[in-house]
Coordinates of C-alpha atoms and ligand atoms in Angstrom, one line a residue:
X1 CA 104.4 128.7 98.3
X2 CA 106.5 131.6 97.3
X3 CA 108.4 131.4 100.6
X4 CA 109.2 127.9 100.0
X5 CA 111.1 128.6 96.8
X6 CA 113.3 131.1 98.7
X7 CA 113.5 129.8 102.3
X8 CA 115.2 126.4 102.1
X9 CA 119.0 126.2 101.4
X10 CA 119.8 125.0 97.8
X11 CA 120.2 121.3 98.9
X12 CA 116.6 121.3 100.0
X13 CA 115.1 122.8 96.7
X14 CA 112.3 120.7 95.3
X15 CA 112.5 119.2 91.9
X16 CA 110.4 120.6 89.0
X17 CA 107.5 118.3 89.0
X18 CA 107.1 118.6 92.8
X19 CA 107.2 122.4 92.5
X20 CA 104.6 122.4 89.8
X21 CA 102.4 120.1 91.6
X22 CA 102.2 122.1 94.9
X23 CA 102.1 125.4 93.1
X24 CA 98.7 124.6 91.7
X25 CA 95.6 124.5 93.8
X26 CA 94.9 120.9 94.4
X27 CA 91.4 119.8 93.7
X28 CA 89.2 116.8 94.6
X29 CA 88.8 113.8 92.2
X30 CA 85.3 112.7 91.4
X31 CA 84.3 110.6 88.4
X32 CA 87.7 110.9 86.8
X33 CA 87.5 114.7 86.8
X34 CA 89.4 117.2 89.2
X35 CA 87.2 119.9 90.5
X36 CA 86.9 122.5 93.4
X37 CA 84.8 121.7 96.5
X38 CA 81.2 122.6 96.1
X39 CA 81.7 125.3 98.7
X40 CA 84.6 126.6 96.7
X41 CA 86.5 126.7 100.0
X42 CA 90.2 125.6 100.4
X43 CA 92.6 124.9 103.3
X44 CA 96.2 125.3 103.7
X45 CA 99.0 122.6 103.8
X46 CA 102.0 123.2 105.9
X47 CA 105.6 122.3 105.9
X48 CA 106.1 120.8 109.5
X49 CA 109.8 121.7 109.4
X50 CA 109.0 125.5 109.2
X51 CA 105.4 125.9 109.7
X52 CA 105.1 127.7 106.3
X53 CA 102.2 127.1 103.9
X54 CA 103.4 124.9 101.0
X55 CA 100.0 124.2 99.0
X56 CA 96.2 124.8 99.1
X57 CA 93.8 122.0 98.7
X58 CA 90.0 121.9 98.1
X59 CA 88.1 121.7 101.3
X60 CA 85.6 119.1 100.7
X61 CA 82.2 118.6 102.5
X62 CA 79.1 116.7 102.6
X63 CA 78.0 117.7 99.1
X64 CA 81.3 116.6 97.5
X65 CA 81.0 113.3 99.5
X66 CA 77.5 112.7 98.2
X67 CA 78.8 113.3 94.6
X68 CA 81.8 111.1 95.0
X69 CA 79.6 108.2 96.5
X70 CA 77.3 108.6 93.5
X71 CA 80.3 108.2 91.1
X72 CA 81.5 105.2 92.9
X73 CA 78.1 103.6 92.9
X74 CA 77.7 104.3 89.2
X75 CA 81.0 102.9 88.4
X76 CA 80.4 99.8 90.6
X77 CA 77.1 99.0 89.1
X78 CA 77.5 99.7 85.5
X79 CA 80.9 101.3 84.5
X80 CA 83.6 99.3 82.5
X81 CA 85.1 98.4 86.0
X82 CA 82.1 96.2 86.6
X83 CA 82.6 94.2 83.5
X84 CA 86.4 94.0 83.6
X85 CA 87.9 90.6 83.8
X86 CA 89.9 89.8 87.0
X87 CA 93.1 89.7 84.9
X88 CA 92.6 93.0 83.3
X89 CA 92.0 94.5 86.9
X90 CA 95.2 92.8 88.1
X91 CA 97.1 94.4 85.3
X92 CA 95.9 97.8 86.1
X93 CA 96.7 97.3 89.8
X94 CA 100.3 96.1 88.9
X95 CA 100.7 99.1 86.7
X96 CA 100.0 101.4 89.6
X97 CA 102.8 99.7 91.4
X98 CA 105.1 100.3 88.4
X99 CA 104.2 104.0 88.1
X100 CA 104.9 104.7 91.8
X101 CA 108.3 103.2 91.4
X102 CA 108.9 105.2 88.3
X103 CA 108.0 108.3 90.2
X104 CA 109.7 107.2 93.4
X105 CA 111.9 110.3 93.9
X106 CA 108.8 112.6 93.3
X107 CA 106.7 110.7 95.9
X108 CA 109.7 110.7 98.4
X109 CA 109.9 114.5 98.1
X110 CA 106.2 114.9 98.6
X111 CA 106.3 112.9 101.7
X112 CA 109.3 114.5 103.1
X113 CA 107.9 117.9 102.5
X114 CA 104.2 117.3 103.6
X115 CA 104.7 114.9 106.5
X116 CA 108.3 115.8 107.5
X117 CA 109.7 112.4 107.4
X118 CA 113.3 112.0 106.2
X119 CA 113.6 111.7 102.4
X120 CA 116.2 109.0 103.0
X121 CA 113.6 107.0 104.8
X122 CA 110.7 107.6 102.3
X123 CA 112.9 106.4 99.4
X124 CA 113.5 103.1 101.0
X125 CA 110.5 102.5 102.9
X126 CA 107.2 104.4 102.2
X127 CA 107.4 104.6 98.5
X128 CA 108.8 101.1 97.7
X129 CA 106.4 99.5 100.2
X130 CA 103.5 101.3 98.6
X131 CA 104.5 100.0 95.2
X132 CA 105.0 96.5 96.6
X133 CA 101.6 96.4 98.1
X134 CA 100.0 97.1 94.6
X135 CA 102.3 94.4 93.0
X136 CA 101.2 92.0 95.7
X137 CA 97.4 92.8 95.6
X138 CA 97.6 92.5 91.7
X139 CA 98.1 88.9 92.0
X140 CA 95.1 88.3 94.2
X141 CA 92.6 89.7 91.5
X142 CA 92.7 86.5 89.7
X143 CA 92.6 84.2 92.8
X144 CA 89.5 85.2 94.5
X145 CA 88.2 81.7 94.6
X146 CA 85.1 80.1 96.3
X147 CA 84.5 76.5 97.5
X148 CA 82.4 73.7 96.5
X149 CA 80.3 72.3 99.3
X150 CA 79.3 68.8 100.2
X151 CA 75.8 69.1 101.7
X152 CA 74.2 66.5 104.0
X153 CA 70.5 67.3 103.5
X154 CA 68.8 64.0 104.6
X155 CA 66.9 62.1 101.8
X156 CA 63.9 62.2 104.1
X157 CA 63.7 66.0 103.6
X158 CA 64.5 66.0 99.9
X159 CA 64.0 62.6 98.3
X160 CA 65.7 61.8 95.1
X161 CA 67.3 65.2 95.1
X162 CA 70.9 66.2 95.1
X163 CA 72.5 69.6 95.4
X164 CA 75.2 71.4 93.9
X165 CA 76.4 74.1 96.3
X166 CA 79.2 76.5 96.1
X167 CA 80.5 79.9 97.3
X168 CA 81.4 83.0 95.3
X169 CA 83.5 85.8 96.4
X170 CA 81.9 89.1 95.3
X171 CA 83.1 92.6 95.7
X172 CA 81.3 94.3 98.8
X173 CA 80.3 97.5 96.7
X174 CA 81.1 101.1 97.4
X175 CA 83.8 101.6 100.0
X176 CA 84.7 104.7 102.1
X177 CA 88.2 104.9 103.3
X178 CA 89.6 107.4 105.8
X179 CA 93.4 107.6 106.3
X180 CA 95.8 109.4 108.8
X181 CA 99.0 111.4 108.1
X182 CA 101.7 109.2 109.5
X183 CA 102.4 107.3 106.3
X184 CA 100.4 109.3 103.9
X185 CA 101.2 107.3 100.6
X186 CA 101.6 103.9 102.2
X187 CA 98.2 104.2 104.0
X188 CA 96.6 105.2 100.7
X189 CA 98.3 102.0 99.1
X190 CA 97.3 99.7 102.1
X191 CA 93.7 100.8 101.7
X192 CA 93.3 101.2 97.9
X193 CA 95.2 98.1 96.8
X194 CA 92.8 95.5 98.1
X195 CA 89.7 97.7 97.0
X196 CA 91.0 97.4 93.4
X197 CA 92.1 93.9 93.6
X198 CA 88.6 92.8 94.7
X199 CA 86.6 95.0 92.2
X200 CA 85.0 97.4 94.7
X201 CA 84.9 101.2 94.1
X202 CA 85.9 103.8 96.7
X203 CA 85.8 107.3 98.1
X204 CA 89.1 108.0 99.8
X205 CA 89.5 110.8 102.3
X206 CA 93.2 111.6 103.1
X207 CA 94.3 113.3 106.3
X208 CA 94.1 117.1 106.2
X209 CA 97.7 117.3 107.4
X210 CA 99.2 115.4 104.5
X211 CA 96.8 115.3 101.4
X212 CA 99.5 115.7 98.7
X213 CA 100.9 112.3 97.8
X214 CA 97.4 110.7 97.6
X215 CA 96.3 113.3 95.2
X216 CA 99.4 112.6 93.0
X217 CA 98.5 108.8 93.3
X218 CA 95.1 109.8 92.1
X219 CA 96.6 111.1 88.8
X220 CA 98.8 108.2 88.2
X221 CA 95.7 105.8 88.8
X222 CA 94.1 107.1 85.8
X223 CA 97.3 106.9 83.8
X224 CA 97.4 103.2 84.9
X225 CA 93.8 102.8 83.5
X226 CA 91.6 103.0 86.4
X227 CA 88.3 104.0 84.9
X228 CA 86.5 107.2 86.0
X229 CA 84.6 106.8 89.2
X230 CA 86.4 103.7 90.5
X231 CA 88.7 105.8 92.9
X232 CA 87.4 109.2 94.1
X233 CA 89.5 111.3 96.5
X234 CA 87.9 114.0 98.5
X235 CA 90.3 116.1 100.6
X236 CA 89.1 117.9 103.6
X237 CA 88.6 117.8 107.4
X238 CA 87.5 114.9 109.6
X239 CA 84.2 116.3 110.8
X240 CA 83.5 118.0 107.4
X241 CA 84.3 115.2 104.9
X242 CA 85.1 112.2 107.1
X243 CA 82.1 112.1 109.1
X244 CA 79.5 112.3 106.2
X245 CA 81.5 109.5 104.5
X246 CA 81.3 107.2 107.4
X247 CA 77.5 108.0 108.0
X248 CA 76.7 107.8 104.2
X249 CA 73.7 105.5 103.5
X250 CA 75.0 104.4 100.2
X251 CA 78.5 103.3 101.4
X252 CA 78.6 99.6 101.9
X253 CA 81.8 99.5 103.8
X254 CA 84.1 101.9 105.8
X255 CA 87.8 101.4 106.5
X256 CA 89.4 103.8 109.0
X257 CA 92.9 104.2 110.2
X258 CA 93.5 106.8 113.0
X259 CA 92.8 107.5 116.5
X260 CA 90.9 105.1 118.7
X261 CA 88.7 108.1 119.7
X262 CA 87.6 108.8 116.1
X263 CA 87.4 104.9 115.5
X264 CA 84.6 104.8 117.9
X265 CA 82.8 107.7 116.2
X266 CA 83.0 105.7 112.9
X267 CA 81.4 102.8 114.5
X268 CA 78.6 104.8 115.7
X269 CA 78.2 106.7 112.2
X270 CA 78.3 103.3 110.4
X271 CA 75.3 102.1 112.6
X272 CA 72.8 103.9 110.4
X273 CA 73.0 101.5 107.6
X274 CA 75.0 98.9 109.3
X275 CA 77.7 99.4 106.8
X276 CA 80.7 97.0 107.4
X277 CA 83.5 98.4 109.4
X278 CA 87.2 97.8 109.7
X279 CA 89.5 99.8 112.0
X280 CA 93.2 100.2 112.5
X281 CA 93.7 102.3 115.6
X282 CA 96.2 103.1 118.3
X283 CA 98.7 101.1 120.3
X284 CA 101.0 101.0 123.3
X285 CA 103.2 98.2 122.3
X286 CA 105.4 96.4 124.7
X287 CA 108.9 95.6 123.6
X288 CA 110.7 92.9 125.8
X289 CA 114.4 92.6 126.2
X290 CA 115.5 89.4 127.8
X291 CA 118.8 89.0 129.7
X292 CA 120.1 86.6 127.1
X293 CA 119.3 88.9 124.0
X294 CA 122.1 90.0 121.7
X295 CA 122.2 93.5 122.8
X296 CA 124.3 94.7 119.8
X297 CA 121.1 94.0 117.9
X298 CA 118.5 94.6 120.6
X299 CA 119.6 98.2 121.5
X300 CA 119.6 99.7 118.2
X301 CA 116.4 97.6 117.6
X302 CA 114.6 99.0 120.5
X303 CA 115.7 102.6 119.6
X304 CA 114.3 102.1 116.1
X305 CA 111.2 100.5 117.5
X306 CA 110.3 103.8 119.1
X307 CA 112.2 106.4 117.0
X308 CA 111.2 105.2 113.4
X309 CA 108.9 107.9 112.0
X310 CA 109.5 110.1 115.1
X311 CA 107.4 107.6 117.0
X312 CA 104.4 108.4 115.0
X313 CA 103.6 104.7 114.4
X314 CA 100.5 102.9 115.8
X315 CA 102.7 99.9 116.5
X316 CA 105.7 102.0 118.0
X317 CA 107.5 100.0 120.7
X318 CA 106.7 102.6 123.4
X319 CA 106.8 100.5 126.5
X320 CA 110.3 99.0 126.8
X321 CA 110.5 96.1 129.5
X322 CA 114.2 95.2 130.2
X323 CA 115.5 92.4 132.3
X324 CA 117.1 94.1 135.3
X325 CA 120.5 92.4 134.7
X326 CA 120.8 94.3 131.4
X327 CA 118.7 97.3 132.2
X328 CA 121.3 99.9 132.8
X329 CA 123.3 98.9 129.7
X330 CA 120.2 98.8 127.4
X331 CA 118.8 102.1 128.7
X332 CA 122.2 103.9 128.4
X333 CA 122.5 102.3 124.9
X334 CA 119.1 103.3 123.7
X335 CA 119.9 106.8 125.1
X336 CA 123.0 107.0 123.2
X337 CA 121.3 106.1 120.0
X338 CA 118.8 108.8 120.8
X339 CA 121.6 111.3 121.2
X340 CA 123.2 110.4 117.9
X341 CA 120.0 111.0 115.8
X342 CA 120.3 114.0 113.4
X343 CA 117.1 116.1 113.5
X344 CA 116.3 118.3 110.6
X345 CA 113.8 119.0 107.8
X346 CA 112.7 115.8 106.0
X347 CA 114.1 117.2 102.6
X348 CA 117.6 117.4 104.0
X349 CA 119.2 114.1 102.8
X350 CA 121.3 113.8 105.9
X351 CA 118.2 114.1 108.3
X352 CA 117.5 111.1 110.4
X353 CA 114.5 112.4 112.2
X354 CA 112.1 115.1 111.1
X355 CA 109.6 117.3 112.8
X356 CA 106.2 115.9 114.2
X357 CA 103.5 116.5 111.6
X358 CA 101.6 119.5 113.1
X359 CA 101.4 122.0 115.9
X360 CA 98.6 119.8 117.4
X361 CA 100.9 116.8 117.6
X362 CA 103.7 119.0 118.9
X363 CA 101.5 120.3 121.7
X364 CA 100.1 116.7 122.4
X365 CA 103.5 115.2 122.7
X366 CA 105.2 117.9 124.8
X367 CA 102.0 117.9 126.9
X368 CA 102.8 114.1 127.7
X369 CA 106.4 115.0 128.4
X370 CA 105.1 117.7 130.8
X371 CA 102.7 115.2 132.5
X372 CA 105.5 112.6 132.7
X373 CA 107.7 115.1 134.5
X374 CA 104.9 116.2 136.9
X375 CA 104.2 112.5 137.7
X376 CA 108.0 111.7 138.5
X377 CA 109.1 110.1 135.3
X378 CA 112.9 111.1 134.4
X379 CA 114.1 111.8 130.9
X380 CA 117.6 110.5 130.7
X381 CA 117.9 112.0 127.2
X382 CA 115.5 114.5 125.4
X383 CA 112.4 115.5 127.1
X384 CA 111.6 118.6 125.3
X385 CA 110.9 120.5 122.1
X386 CA 113.9 120.9 119.8
X387 CA 114.4 124.4 118.6
X388 CA 111.7 127.0 118.2
X389 CA 110.9 126.6 114.5
X390 CA 109.0 123.7 113.0
X391 CA 107.4 121.0 115.1
X392 CA 110.7 119.1 116.3
X393 CA 110.7 117.0 119.6
X394 CA 113.9 115.5 121.0
X395 CA 114.1 111.7 121.0
X396 CA 113.3 110.8 124.6
X397 CA 114.0 108.0 127.0
X398 CA 112.0 108.0 130.2
X399 CA 113.0 106.1 133.2
X400 CA 111.5 105.9 136.8
X401 CA 108.3 105.2 135.1
X402 CA 105.3 103.9 137.1
X403 CA 102.4 102.0 135.7
X404 CA 99.9 104.6 136.8
X405 CA 101.5 107.4 134.8
X406 CA 99.8 108.7 131.8
X407 CA 103.1 108.3 129.8
X408 CA 102.9 104.6 130.6
X409 CA 99.3 104.2 129.8
X410 CA 98.4 106.3 126.9
X411 CA 99.6 106.4 123.3
X412 CA 102.0 109.4 122.9
X413 CA 102.6 109.1 119.2
X414 CA 105.9 110.8 119.4
X415 CA 109.6 109.8 120.0
X416 CA 109.1 108.9 123.6
X417 CA 110.0 105.5 125.2
X418 CA 109.1 104.5 128.8
X419 CA 111.7 102.0 130.1
X420 CA 110.7 99.7 132.8
X421 CA 113.0 97.0 134.4
X422 CA 111.7 93.4 135.2
X423 CA 113.1 90.9 137.6
X424 CA 112.4 87.6 135.7
X425 CA 110.4 86.3 132.8
X426 CA 107.2 85.0 134.2
X427 CA 103.5 85.3 133.9
X428 CA 103.6 88.5 135.8
X429 CA 105.7 90.1 133.1
X430 CA 103.5 88.9 130.4
X431 CA 100.4 90.1 132.3
X432 CA 101.9 93.5 132.7
X433 CA 102.9 93.5 129.0
X434 CA 99.3 92.8 128.0
X435 CA 97.9 95.2 130.5
X436 CA 96.7 97.9 128.1
X437 CA 93.6 98.7 126.2
X438 CA 95.6 98.1 123.0
X439 CA 96.9 95.1 121.3
X440 CA 98.5 96.1 117.9
X441 CA 102.2 94.9 118.2
X442 CA 104.8 93.6 120.4
X443 CA 108.6 92.9 120.4
X444 CA 110.7 90.2 121.9
X445 CA 114.5 90.1 121.9
X446 CA 116.1 86.8 123.0
X447 CA 118.5 84.3 121.8
X448 CA 116.4 81.4 123.0
X449 CA 114.0 80.3 120.3
X450 CA 111.8 78.3 122.6
X451 CA 111.2 81.4 124.9
X452 CA 110.6 83.5 121.9
X453 CA 107.8 81.4 120.4
X454 CA 106.2 80.7 123.9
X455 CA 106.1 84.5 124.6
X456 CA 104.8 85.4 121.1
X457 CA 101.9 82.9 121.8
X458 CA 101.0 84.7 125.1
X459 CA 101.1 88.3 123.9
X460 CA 97.7 89.6 122.9
X461 CA 98.9 91.6 120.0
X462 CA 98.3 91.3 116.1
X463 CA 101.9 91.3 115.3
X464 CA 104.9 90.0 117.3
X465 CA 108.3 90.8 116.1
X466 CA 111.2 88.5 117.3
X467 CA 114.7 90.1 117.2
X468 CA 113.4 92.7 114.9
X469 CA 110.8 95.5 114.8
X470 CA 108.8 97.4 112.4
X471 CA 109.2 94.9 109.6
X472 CA 106.3 95.3 107.1
X473 CA 105.4 93.2 104.2
X474 CA 102.5 93.1 101.9
X475 CA 102.1 89.4 102.7
X476 CA 101.9 90.0 106.5
X477 CA 98.6 90.7 108.0
X478 CA 98.6 93.7 110.3
X479 CA 95.9 94.8 112.7
X480 CA 94.8 94.9 116.4
X481 CA 93.4 92.9 119.2
X482 CA 91.4 94.8 121.8
X483 CA 90.9 98.5 121.1
X484 CA 93.6 98.5 118.5
X485 CA 91.0 97.8 115.9
X486 CA 88.9 95.4 113.8
X487 CA 90.0 93.2 111.0
X488 CA 93.4 93.0 109.3
X489 CA 95.3 95.1 106.6
X490 CA 97.5 93.4 104.0
X491 CA 98.1 89.7 103.4
X492 CA 95.3 87.7 101.8
X493 CA 93.3 88.5 105.2
X494 CA 92.6 92.1 104.1
X495 CA 90.6 90.7 101.0
X496 CA 87.9 89.5 103.4
X497 CA 87.3 93.2 104.4
X498 CA 86.1 94.0 100.8
X499 CA 84.4 90.6 99.8
X500 CA 81.0 89.2 100.5
X501 CA 80.5 85.3 100.4
X502 CA 77.6 84.3 98.5
X503 CA 76.5 80.7 99.0
X504 CA 74.7 79.3 95.7
X505 CA 72.7 76.1 96.1
X506 CA 71.2 74.2 93.1
X507 CA 68.9 71.3 93.6
X508 CA 68.8 68.6 90.8
X509 CA 67.0 65.3 90.5
X510 CA 69.3 62.5 91.7
X511 CA 67.8 59.9 89.4
X512 CA 67.8 59.1 85.6
Ligands
LIG601 P1 92.3 111.3 113.8 O1 91.8 110.0 114.2 O2 91.5 112.5 114.1 O3 92.4 111.4 112.3 C1 92.6 110.4 111.4 C2 91.7 110.6 110.1 O4 90.4 110.6 110.6 C3 91.9 111.9 109.4 O5 91.8 111.7 108.1 C4 90.9 112.7 109.9 O6 90.4 113.8 109.1 C5 89.7 111.8 110.1 N1 88.6 112.1 111.1 C6 88.8 112.9 112.3 N2 87.6 113.0 112.8 C7 86.8 112.4 112.2 C8 85.3 112.2 112.3 N3 84.6 112.6 113.3 N4 84.7 111.3 111.3 C9 85.4 110.8 110.3 N5 86.7 111.0 110.1 C10 87.4 111.8 111.0 O7 93.8 111.4 114.3 P2 94.7 112.8 114.6 O8 93.7 113.8 115.4 O9 95.3 113.1 113.4 O10 95.7 112.2 115.8 C11 95.4 112.0 117.1 C12 95.9 110.8 117.7 O11 95.5 109.6 117.0 C13 97.5 110.7 117.5 O12 98.1 111.3 118.5 C14 97.6 109.2 117.7 O13 97.7 108.8 118.9 C15 96.5 108.6 116.9 N6 96.7 108.3 115.6 C16 96.8 107.0 115.3 C17 97.1 106.6 114.0 C18 97.3 105.2 113.5 O14 98.1 104.9 112.7 N7 96.6 104.2 114.3 C19 97.4 107.6 112.9 C20 97.1 109.0 113.4 C21 96.7 109.2 114.6
LIG602 MG1 91.6 114.3 115.2

């Protein structure tokens, strides 16, 4: 902490509220109260642009998870939350959105510091999108409607009897949520917004790499009027705090975003009490540029598709298929974009790409670059670590990529795109685009609207962007086909993740 105040040049100095927030040991939130972990242990939080320690957080474990689940259960069954009208609940959810916007600068600083993303991006993307998610979800609190049903029970079975049958949408109960580090505040918002709109209660475990903004959000939630026990936040590591949450017998539903590998562990852990599961996992998304595309739009679009958030996006356009007629121009254009990107600490307002989030991710991504080189892929720009301080990697465009290479098949989660030419738009191309274990997102660039929709229908992906990429909106469902996950986030579809449907059937005499 003390190094932080001295190390960065003046323009990177943190505002008072953020300085004060990180100076204090951050605790876990259970039943509206902040406390140390039961073990008394803490862990260090790092600035990925320098590797220096910036904060200390409580290192939650099984005992803390048990206590948090108990508080969430009590709040769900008998607290003021359980009796609150949908309208009151909606107003609280909207207020959270308002408070995020009031603290926009503070959140942008926290994200830039903790995750490493450019503050200029956090200001216009992460923070306003998080606020908007709460504003959007607030409206749903009053619109969780059931249906009335027309039964066809034969009169031979029920003579002189009629039925009044309807469905009720009810909150699923106590929810566990485990989120990653790539969009720390936004992932917390995607998860918590629908939980609150539907009237559930929750135990949230943020990623150990980036716990700070979720903890600040926890403070604001109580300011907004969320009653104690409704939102509990336990910081800590995956195996120590995440695993007991996923396995907990009194948790009704678990929602996870992260690696496909851990997603499978979550499914196994959830089997004990058959809690409901939704997952948002990895991707290796195809991005197709046809020969009739407007290249002035498609080239910067393809660059943004992979380099946004340093490639640390589950939906990153990491396999770039380009028609051979325009392949050289596109690849040179994307490489030129890559060369122009200004790398630096997230807090520097002129930074366009920050560091990767951790040493682990740095090693993982440079490991992929090494494997690509060994297998014969050629970086026409980038290809290695940038500098020797912090976890920076050069934006990289790989050519001469073969389908059997690891860099083509596996999720790299860094600023590395594999470019592949194609001869013509045909079934073979679409088969190749779909030939991955994932199915999260895809991009298509063309001036031909008929082709665009025909391709969109054939891509096995939860989102297809046409002449754009990385467009997110609270109203647009997001999630994966195949091993990219189960269920959808955002839109009204996410509400299904947190609601049970109850059928109620009343018999009454059909005679007077
Ligand atoms: P991860 O899946 O290990 O971590 C995500 C979250 O899961 C964190 O909160 C972590 O503490 C928790 N976790 C880890 N092990 C757990 C367990 N056994 N039980 C319960 N919770 C557990 O992902 P990691 O290690 O940070 O990144 C590895 C790779 O995963 C990345 O390189 C990337 O390919 C992918 N990833 C995908 C994300 C997405 O948005 N779909 C986000 C982050 C990573
Ligand atoms: Mg992990």
